XYZ file of C-alpha atoms in Angstrom:
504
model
C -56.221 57.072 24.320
C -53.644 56.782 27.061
C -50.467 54.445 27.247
C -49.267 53.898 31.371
C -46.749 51.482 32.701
C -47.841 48.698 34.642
C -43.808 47.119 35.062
C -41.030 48.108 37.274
C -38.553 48.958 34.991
C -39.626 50.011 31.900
C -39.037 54.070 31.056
C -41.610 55.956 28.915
C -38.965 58.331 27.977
C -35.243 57.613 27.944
C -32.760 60.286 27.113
C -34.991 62.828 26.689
C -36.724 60.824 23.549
C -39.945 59.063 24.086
C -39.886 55.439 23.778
C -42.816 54.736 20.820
C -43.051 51.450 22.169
C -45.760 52.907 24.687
C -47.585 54.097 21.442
C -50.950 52.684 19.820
C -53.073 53.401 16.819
C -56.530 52.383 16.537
C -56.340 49.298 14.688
C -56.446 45.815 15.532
C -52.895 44.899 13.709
C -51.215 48.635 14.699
C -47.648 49.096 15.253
C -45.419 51.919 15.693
C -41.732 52.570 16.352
C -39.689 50.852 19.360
C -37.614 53.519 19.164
C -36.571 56.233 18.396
C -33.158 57.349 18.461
C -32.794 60.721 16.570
C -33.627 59.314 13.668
C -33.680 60.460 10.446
C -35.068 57.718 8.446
C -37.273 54.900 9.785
C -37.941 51.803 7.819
C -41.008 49.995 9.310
C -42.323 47.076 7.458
C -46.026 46.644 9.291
C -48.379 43.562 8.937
C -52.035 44.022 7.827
C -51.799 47.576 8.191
C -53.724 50.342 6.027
C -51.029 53.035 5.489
C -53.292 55.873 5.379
C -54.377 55.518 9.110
C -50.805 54.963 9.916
C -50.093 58.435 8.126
C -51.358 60.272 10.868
C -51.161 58.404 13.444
C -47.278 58.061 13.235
C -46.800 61.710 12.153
C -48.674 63.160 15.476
C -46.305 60.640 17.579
C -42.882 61.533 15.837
C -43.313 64.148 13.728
C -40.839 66.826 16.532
C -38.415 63.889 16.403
C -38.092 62.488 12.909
C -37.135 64.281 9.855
C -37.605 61.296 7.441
C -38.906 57.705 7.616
C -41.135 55.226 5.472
C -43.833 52.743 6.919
C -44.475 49.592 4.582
C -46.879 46.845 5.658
C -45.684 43.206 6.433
C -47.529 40.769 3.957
C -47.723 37.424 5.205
C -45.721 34.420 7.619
C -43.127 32.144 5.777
C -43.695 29.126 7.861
C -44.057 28.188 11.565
C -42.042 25.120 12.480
C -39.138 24.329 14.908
C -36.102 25.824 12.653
C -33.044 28.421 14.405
C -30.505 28.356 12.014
C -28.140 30.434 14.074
C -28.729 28.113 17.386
C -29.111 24.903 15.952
C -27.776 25.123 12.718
C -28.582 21.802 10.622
C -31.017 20.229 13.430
C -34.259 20.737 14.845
C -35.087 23.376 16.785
C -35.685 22.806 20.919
C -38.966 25.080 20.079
C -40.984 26.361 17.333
C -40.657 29.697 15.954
C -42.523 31.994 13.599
C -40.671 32.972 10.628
C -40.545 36.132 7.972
C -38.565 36.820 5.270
C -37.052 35.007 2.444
C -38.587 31.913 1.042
C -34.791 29.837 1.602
C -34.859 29.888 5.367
C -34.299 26.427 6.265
C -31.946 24.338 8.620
C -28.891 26.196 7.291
C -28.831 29.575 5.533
C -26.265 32.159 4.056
C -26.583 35.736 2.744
C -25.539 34.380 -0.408
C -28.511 31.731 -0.262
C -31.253 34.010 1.396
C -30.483 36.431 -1.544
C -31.719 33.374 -3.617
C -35.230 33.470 -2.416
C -37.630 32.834 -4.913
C -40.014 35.202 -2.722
C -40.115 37.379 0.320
C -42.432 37.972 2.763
C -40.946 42.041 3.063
C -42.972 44.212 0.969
C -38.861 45.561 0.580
C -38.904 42.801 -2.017
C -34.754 43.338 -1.640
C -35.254 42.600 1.998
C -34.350 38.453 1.933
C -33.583 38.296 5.996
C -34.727 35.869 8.249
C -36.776 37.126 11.257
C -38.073 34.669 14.132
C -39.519 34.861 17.144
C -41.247 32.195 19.439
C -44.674 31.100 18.748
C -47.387 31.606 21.556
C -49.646 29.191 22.676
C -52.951 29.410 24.753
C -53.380 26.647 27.571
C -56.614 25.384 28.234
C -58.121 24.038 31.122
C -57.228 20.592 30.245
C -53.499 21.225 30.045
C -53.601 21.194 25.959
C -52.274 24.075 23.703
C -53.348 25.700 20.751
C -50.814 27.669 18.542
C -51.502 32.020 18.288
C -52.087 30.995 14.665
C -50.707 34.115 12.408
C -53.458 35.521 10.263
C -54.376 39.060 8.650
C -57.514 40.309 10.727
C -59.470 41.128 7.848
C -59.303 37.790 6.712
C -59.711 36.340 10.062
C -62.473 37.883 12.061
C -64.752 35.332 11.805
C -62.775 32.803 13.253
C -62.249 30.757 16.536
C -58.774 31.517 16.082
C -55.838 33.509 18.054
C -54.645 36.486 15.654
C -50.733 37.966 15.716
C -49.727 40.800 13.450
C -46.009 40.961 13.226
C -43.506 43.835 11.777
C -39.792 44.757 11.375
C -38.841 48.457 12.832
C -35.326 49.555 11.278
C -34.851 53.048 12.206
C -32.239 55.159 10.712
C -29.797 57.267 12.119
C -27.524 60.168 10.627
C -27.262 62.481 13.294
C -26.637 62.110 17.342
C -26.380 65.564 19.212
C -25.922 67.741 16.048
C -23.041 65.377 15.031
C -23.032 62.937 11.826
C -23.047 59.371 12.958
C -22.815 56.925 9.838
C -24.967 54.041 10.306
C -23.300 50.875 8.611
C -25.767 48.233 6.987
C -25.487 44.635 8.331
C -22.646 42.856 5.857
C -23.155 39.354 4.531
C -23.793 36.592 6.741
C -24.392 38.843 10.125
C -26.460 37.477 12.548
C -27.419 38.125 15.781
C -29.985 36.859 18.912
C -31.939 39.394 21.422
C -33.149 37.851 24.646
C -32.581 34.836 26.578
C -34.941 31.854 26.547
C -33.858 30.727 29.835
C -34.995 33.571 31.748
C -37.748 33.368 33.968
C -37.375 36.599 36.428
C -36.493 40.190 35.964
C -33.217 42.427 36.124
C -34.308 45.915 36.131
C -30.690 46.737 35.336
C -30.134 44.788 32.106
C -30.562 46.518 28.772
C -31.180 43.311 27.470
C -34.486 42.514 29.655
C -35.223 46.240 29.412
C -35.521 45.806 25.844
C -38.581 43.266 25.921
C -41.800 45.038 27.160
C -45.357 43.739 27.019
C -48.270 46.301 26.251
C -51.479 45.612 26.841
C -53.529 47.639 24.263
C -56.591 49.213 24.326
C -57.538 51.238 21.675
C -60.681 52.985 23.157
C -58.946 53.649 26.742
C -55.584 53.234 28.651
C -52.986 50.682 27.495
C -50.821 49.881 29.706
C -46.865 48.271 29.229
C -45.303 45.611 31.222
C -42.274 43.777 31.240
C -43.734 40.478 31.956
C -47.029 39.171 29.543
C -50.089 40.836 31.031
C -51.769 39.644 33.784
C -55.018 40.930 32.674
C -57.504 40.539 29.849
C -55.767 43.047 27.138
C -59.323 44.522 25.210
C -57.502 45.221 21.870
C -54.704 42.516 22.331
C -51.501 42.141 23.198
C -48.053 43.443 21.532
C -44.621 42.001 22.615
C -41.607 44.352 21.668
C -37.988 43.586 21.383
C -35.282 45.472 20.367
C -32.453 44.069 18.870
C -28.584 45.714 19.703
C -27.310 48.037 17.576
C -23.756 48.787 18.071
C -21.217 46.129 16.883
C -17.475 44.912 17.660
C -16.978 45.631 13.352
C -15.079 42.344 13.277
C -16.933 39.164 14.382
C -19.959 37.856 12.116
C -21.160 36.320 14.860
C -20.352 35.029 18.315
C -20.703 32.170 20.436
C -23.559 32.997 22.460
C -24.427 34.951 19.457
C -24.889 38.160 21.577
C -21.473 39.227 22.562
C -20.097 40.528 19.446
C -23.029 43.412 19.597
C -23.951 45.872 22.265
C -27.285 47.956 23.034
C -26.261 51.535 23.100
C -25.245 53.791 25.746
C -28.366 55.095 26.920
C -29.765 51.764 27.063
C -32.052 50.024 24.190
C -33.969 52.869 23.276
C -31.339 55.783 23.136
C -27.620 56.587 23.203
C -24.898 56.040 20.828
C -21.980 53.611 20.625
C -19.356 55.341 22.360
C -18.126 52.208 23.568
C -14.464 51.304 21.909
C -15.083 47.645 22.081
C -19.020 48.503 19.655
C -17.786 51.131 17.482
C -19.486 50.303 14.392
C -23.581 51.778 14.542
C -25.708 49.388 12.642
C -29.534 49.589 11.896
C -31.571 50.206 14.816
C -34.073 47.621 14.478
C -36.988 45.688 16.593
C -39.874 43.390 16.124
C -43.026 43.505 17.352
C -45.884 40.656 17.611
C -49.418 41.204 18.267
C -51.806 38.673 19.267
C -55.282 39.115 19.462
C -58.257 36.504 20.693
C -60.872 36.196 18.553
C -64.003 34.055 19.043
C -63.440 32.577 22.876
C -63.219 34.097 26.050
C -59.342 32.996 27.274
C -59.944 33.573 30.516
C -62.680 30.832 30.818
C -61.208 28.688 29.053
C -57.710 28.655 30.600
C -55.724 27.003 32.576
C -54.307 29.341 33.809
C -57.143 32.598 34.152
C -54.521 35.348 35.214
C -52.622 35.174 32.297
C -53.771 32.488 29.942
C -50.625 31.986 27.379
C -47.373 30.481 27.355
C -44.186 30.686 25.025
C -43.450 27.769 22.729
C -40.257 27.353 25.154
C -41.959 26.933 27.863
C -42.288 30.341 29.256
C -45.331 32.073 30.844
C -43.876 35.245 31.755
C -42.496 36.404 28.757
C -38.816 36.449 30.536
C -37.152 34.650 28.186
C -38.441 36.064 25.302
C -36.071 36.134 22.427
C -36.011 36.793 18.299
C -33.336 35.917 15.948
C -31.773 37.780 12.808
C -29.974 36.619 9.839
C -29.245 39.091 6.792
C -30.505 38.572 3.627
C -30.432 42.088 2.183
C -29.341 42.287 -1.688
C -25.573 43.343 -2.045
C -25.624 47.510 -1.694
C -29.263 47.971 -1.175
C -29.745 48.531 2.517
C -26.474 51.096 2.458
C -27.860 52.673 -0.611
C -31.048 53.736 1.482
C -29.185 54.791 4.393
C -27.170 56.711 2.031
C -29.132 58.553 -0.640
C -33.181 57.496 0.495
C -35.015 60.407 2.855
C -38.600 60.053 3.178
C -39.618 63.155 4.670
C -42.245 64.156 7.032
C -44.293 65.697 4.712
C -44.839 62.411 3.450
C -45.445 60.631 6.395
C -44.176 57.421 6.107
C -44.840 56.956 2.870
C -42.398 54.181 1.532
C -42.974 55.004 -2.266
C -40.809 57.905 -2.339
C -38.158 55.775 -2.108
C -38.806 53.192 -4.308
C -39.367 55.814 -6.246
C -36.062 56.922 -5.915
C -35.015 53.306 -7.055
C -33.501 52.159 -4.063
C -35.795 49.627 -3.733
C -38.665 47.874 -5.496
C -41.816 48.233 -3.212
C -44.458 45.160 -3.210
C -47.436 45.457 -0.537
C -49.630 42.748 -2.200
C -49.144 39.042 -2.655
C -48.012 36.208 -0.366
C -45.046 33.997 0.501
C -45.102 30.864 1.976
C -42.732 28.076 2.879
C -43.671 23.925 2.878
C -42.187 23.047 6.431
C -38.876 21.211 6.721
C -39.691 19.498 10.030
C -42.899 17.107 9.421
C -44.721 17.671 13.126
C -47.807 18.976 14.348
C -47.144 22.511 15.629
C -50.143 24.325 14.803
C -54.114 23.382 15.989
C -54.654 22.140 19.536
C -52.206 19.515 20.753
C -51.366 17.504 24.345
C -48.276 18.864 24.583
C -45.629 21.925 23.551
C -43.787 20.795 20.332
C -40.551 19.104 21.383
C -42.566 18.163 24.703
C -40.772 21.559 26.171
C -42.497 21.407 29.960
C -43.705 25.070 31.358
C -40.842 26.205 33.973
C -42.674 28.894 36.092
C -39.022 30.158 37.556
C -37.257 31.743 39.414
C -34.569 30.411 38.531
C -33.189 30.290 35.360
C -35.495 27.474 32.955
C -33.564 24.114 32.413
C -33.143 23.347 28.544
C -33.438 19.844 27.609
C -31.953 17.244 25.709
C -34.116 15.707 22.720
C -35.496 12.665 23.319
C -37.272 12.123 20.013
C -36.625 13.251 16.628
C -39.546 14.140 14.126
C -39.255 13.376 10.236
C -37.573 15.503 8.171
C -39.328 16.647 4.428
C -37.357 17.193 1.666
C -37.235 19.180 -0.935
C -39.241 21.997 0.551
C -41.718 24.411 -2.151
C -41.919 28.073 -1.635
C -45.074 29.251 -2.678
C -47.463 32.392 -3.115
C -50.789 30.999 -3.804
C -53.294 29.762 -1.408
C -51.694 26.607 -0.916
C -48.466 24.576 -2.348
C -48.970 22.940 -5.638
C -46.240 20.550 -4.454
C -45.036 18.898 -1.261
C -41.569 16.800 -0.289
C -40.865 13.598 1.010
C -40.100 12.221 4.202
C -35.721 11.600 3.470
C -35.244 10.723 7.548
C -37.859 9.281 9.333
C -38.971 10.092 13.121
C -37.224 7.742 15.796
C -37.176 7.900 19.581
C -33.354 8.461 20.991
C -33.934 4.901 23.034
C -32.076 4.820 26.580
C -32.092 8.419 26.752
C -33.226 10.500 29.574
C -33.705 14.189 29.069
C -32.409 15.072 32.320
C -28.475 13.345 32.174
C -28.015 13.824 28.637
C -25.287 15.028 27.042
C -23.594 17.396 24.066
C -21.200 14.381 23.406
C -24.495 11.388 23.256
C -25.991 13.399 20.830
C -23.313 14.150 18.250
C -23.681 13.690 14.697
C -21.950 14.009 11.442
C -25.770 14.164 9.351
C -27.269 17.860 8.921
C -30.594 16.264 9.622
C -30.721 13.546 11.569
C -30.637 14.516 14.980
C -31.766 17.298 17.139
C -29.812 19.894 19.152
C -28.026 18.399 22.343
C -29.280 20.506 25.124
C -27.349 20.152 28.478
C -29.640 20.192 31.458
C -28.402 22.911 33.930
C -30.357 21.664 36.749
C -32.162 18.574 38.033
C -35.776 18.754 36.881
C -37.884 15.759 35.967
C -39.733 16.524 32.211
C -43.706 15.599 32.705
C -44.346 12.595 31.138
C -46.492 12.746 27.678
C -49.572 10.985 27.196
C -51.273 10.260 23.867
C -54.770 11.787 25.456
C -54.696 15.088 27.771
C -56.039 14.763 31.166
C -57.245 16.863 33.391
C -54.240 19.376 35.408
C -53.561 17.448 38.147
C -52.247 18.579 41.998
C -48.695 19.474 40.759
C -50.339 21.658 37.696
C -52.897 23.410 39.932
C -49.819 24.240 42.165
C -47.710 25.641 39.318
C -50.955 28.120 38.514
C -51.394 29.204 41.745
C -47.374 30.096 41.783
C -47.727 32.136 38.853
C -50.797 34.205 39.385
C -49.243 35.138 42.838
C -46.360 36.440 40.534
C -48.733 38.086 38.705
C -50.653 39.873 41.262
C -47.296 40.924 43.264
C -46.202 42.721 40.247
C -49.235 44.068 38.529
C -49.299 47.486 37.864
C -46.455 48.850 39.770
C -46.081 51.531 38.389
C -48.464 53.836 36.253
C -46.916 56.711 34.711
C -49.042 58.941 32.029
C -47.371 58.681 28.384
């Protein structure tokens, strides 16, 4: 199996290290590194994933590079529902996510109250962070959307359904050019954001943008990586990487934008240290990576759209503006206890139990953990219209972000859960209402102000004059405007296909 690039730039190698992102094993829900950075410990929770094929697999791709790492598999999804705690702390979400980690993610969290999780969705069962990362949709011919639902493939085959496997990648390092370089674990109540929803073209020359890449896999031939959602039908799926920044200011928590107090390192996201006085402080190299699958219908039939059949939860069919959020959750000490005493060697290849048999941490690969939503709305199945009624902005420009015009019930409390289902559901405490007199395109921060944690959603400022699509209770058939906004994109698509094909 080969991996080429089919996107202007995206480097196979940078700094003289290969970029693992390009890499593939032969499994539906496969996943290896998106990065590598001289590493000397690698910490890559995987979803659905049988660790002995990963054993090989991973040691013939970074066995010259790594001298220690452990590969553990992701277990399950907490919840899907429109929830950002770091962007719209206390409201509803503009978009829905999909969620990992511990079982308190809500509107608000804390360290203190992630640490309180009753359950975790990390086999690390010390690992209470919150992960989340846009949902994808498929559009279908009729303008509707159905969620990518998140599923294990070997309990999903059979079904009409879209499959994702997710992970977390943290990658250790100890040592840059012969030199110790102490990696500091995240302290309580870090966060941070990667990407930019609003995107919706490319800047070769951002570390930011060249962190988000696109591979379309195929496991019996050539998969190819782009920075943009492929434009062709992916035969094993399709994985979108991000990799989150990894040197920090060592003072600021956080940030306004929630991106300027860290910094990708020098070399880009994929290699180079944090040389830069202003990002001193080297924390845990980490990405995420999605996979989606289609299982049971042909998308490009049944699309909308044929070229490239699937659009962001934001409203983004390019894969621009893709983004993920983290929030730590780690129990006090643990994470700097593995970077300082746990070394899974090569020899082992990946295998996570020789740490928790060191007693770092306490390893769980079985189970579930689930999450009652918070939000009580219809994000999952086939519906008219992208939760929050976000419209698809096809770009250039940057994508206008909207004011809410509606506000869907809130549940309360909520029941984490690791059976098949909750034995227990809340209430509705505020009920949906429409924001009467309100037009998403003039409204503004100040209309939409609030002293409740849950009454109201985010005020989004329009940046630029766009009229939102009006919703209709039944989906009709695309009309002029919608045939026009297809045509636009596959002519992106097909001016940027495959610029580039370099062999791995």
């Amino acid at each position: 199996m080969e991996t080429r690039n089919g996107s202007s730039g995206s480097l196979l190698q940078r700094g003289g290290k290969r970029d693992l992102r390009n890499s593939t094993s032969l499994s539906v829900l496969s996943t290896v590194s998106s990065s590598l950075l001289s590493s000397s410990l690698l910490f890559f929770p995987l979803f659905g994933m049988a660790r002995q094929l990963l054993h090989s697999l991973f040691a013939l791709a970074v066995l010259s590079s790594v001298q220690a790492y452990f590969l553990v598999g992701n277990r399950d999804v907490l919840v899907t529902e429109r929830l950002d705690p770091i962007l719209s702390p206390g409201k509803v979400s503009s978009h829905t996510h999909s969620i990992l980690g511990g079982s308190n993610f809500g509107m608000n969290v804390t360290t203190a109250q992630l640490r309180k999780s009753k359950c975790t969705t990390m086999p690390i069962q010390q690992d209470h962070s919150s992960y989340w990362f846009p949902t994808l949709y498929f559009q279908h011919k009729n303008g509707s959307f159905s969620d990518v639902s998140l599923y294990v493939v070997a309990h999903s085959m059979l079904s009409s359904k879209l499959i994702l496997g997710s992970s977390i990648d943290y990658l250790y390092n100890d040592a840059e050019n012969g030199k110790p370089n102490t990696v500091q674990a995240f302290p309580d109540d870090f966060r941070m954001i990667s990407g930019d929803m609003t995107l919706r073209s490319y800047n070769a020359s951002s570390y930011a943008q060249q962190a988000i890449t696109f591979l379309c896999l195929n496991f019996n031939g050539v998969s190819t990586k782009y920075n943009f959602l492929p434009p062709i039908s992916c035969p094993s799926g399709i994985r979108a990487q991000i990799n989150f920044p990894m040197c920090w200011d060592g003072k600021n928590l956080d940030s306004p934008d929630h991106k300027s107090h860290v910094a990708f390192p020098s070399g880009g996201p994929d290699s180079g240290t944090c040389n830069n006085p202003a990002y001193p402080v080297t924390l845990p190299p980490k990405a995420g990576l999605l996979e989606h699958r289609s299982v049971g219908r042909n998308p490009w039939t049944d699309a909308l759209n044929s070229t490239q059949p699937y659009v962001y939860s934001y409203g983004d069919p390019f894969g621009y503006g893709y983004h993920a959020d983290f929030y730590n959750g780690w129990d006090s000490g643990v994470l700097q206890n593995v970077l300082n005493k746990c070394a899974c060697t090569s020899a082992g290849f990946g295998d996570a139990t020789c740490c928790g048999d060191l007693g770092v941490f306490t390893l769980n690969t079985s189970g579930s953990c689930n999450l009652t939503p918070v939000v009580d709305e219809k994000v999952t199945g086939t519906m008219p219209h992208l939760p929050g009624n976000n419209p698809v902005q096809y770009g250039p420009k940057d994508a206008t972000i909207y004011a809410a015009t509606s506000v869907p019930a809130i549940v309360s409390p909520v029941y984490a859960y690791t059976g098949a289902s909750p034995t227990a559901t809340g209430s509705i405490v505020t009920s949906a209402y429409v924001i009467a007199g309100r037009s998403a395109a003039t409204a503004t921060a100040a209309a939409f102000a609030s002293t409740s944690t849950h009454s109201t959603t985010p005020a989004f400022v329009s940046k630029e004059s766009l009229t939102i699509p009006p919703v209709s209770s039944s989906v009709a058939d695309p009309d002029a405007a919608s045939r026009a906004l297809v045509s636009k994109a596959r002519r992106h698509h097909a001016a940027h296909k495959r610029l580039t094909v370099d062999d791995f």
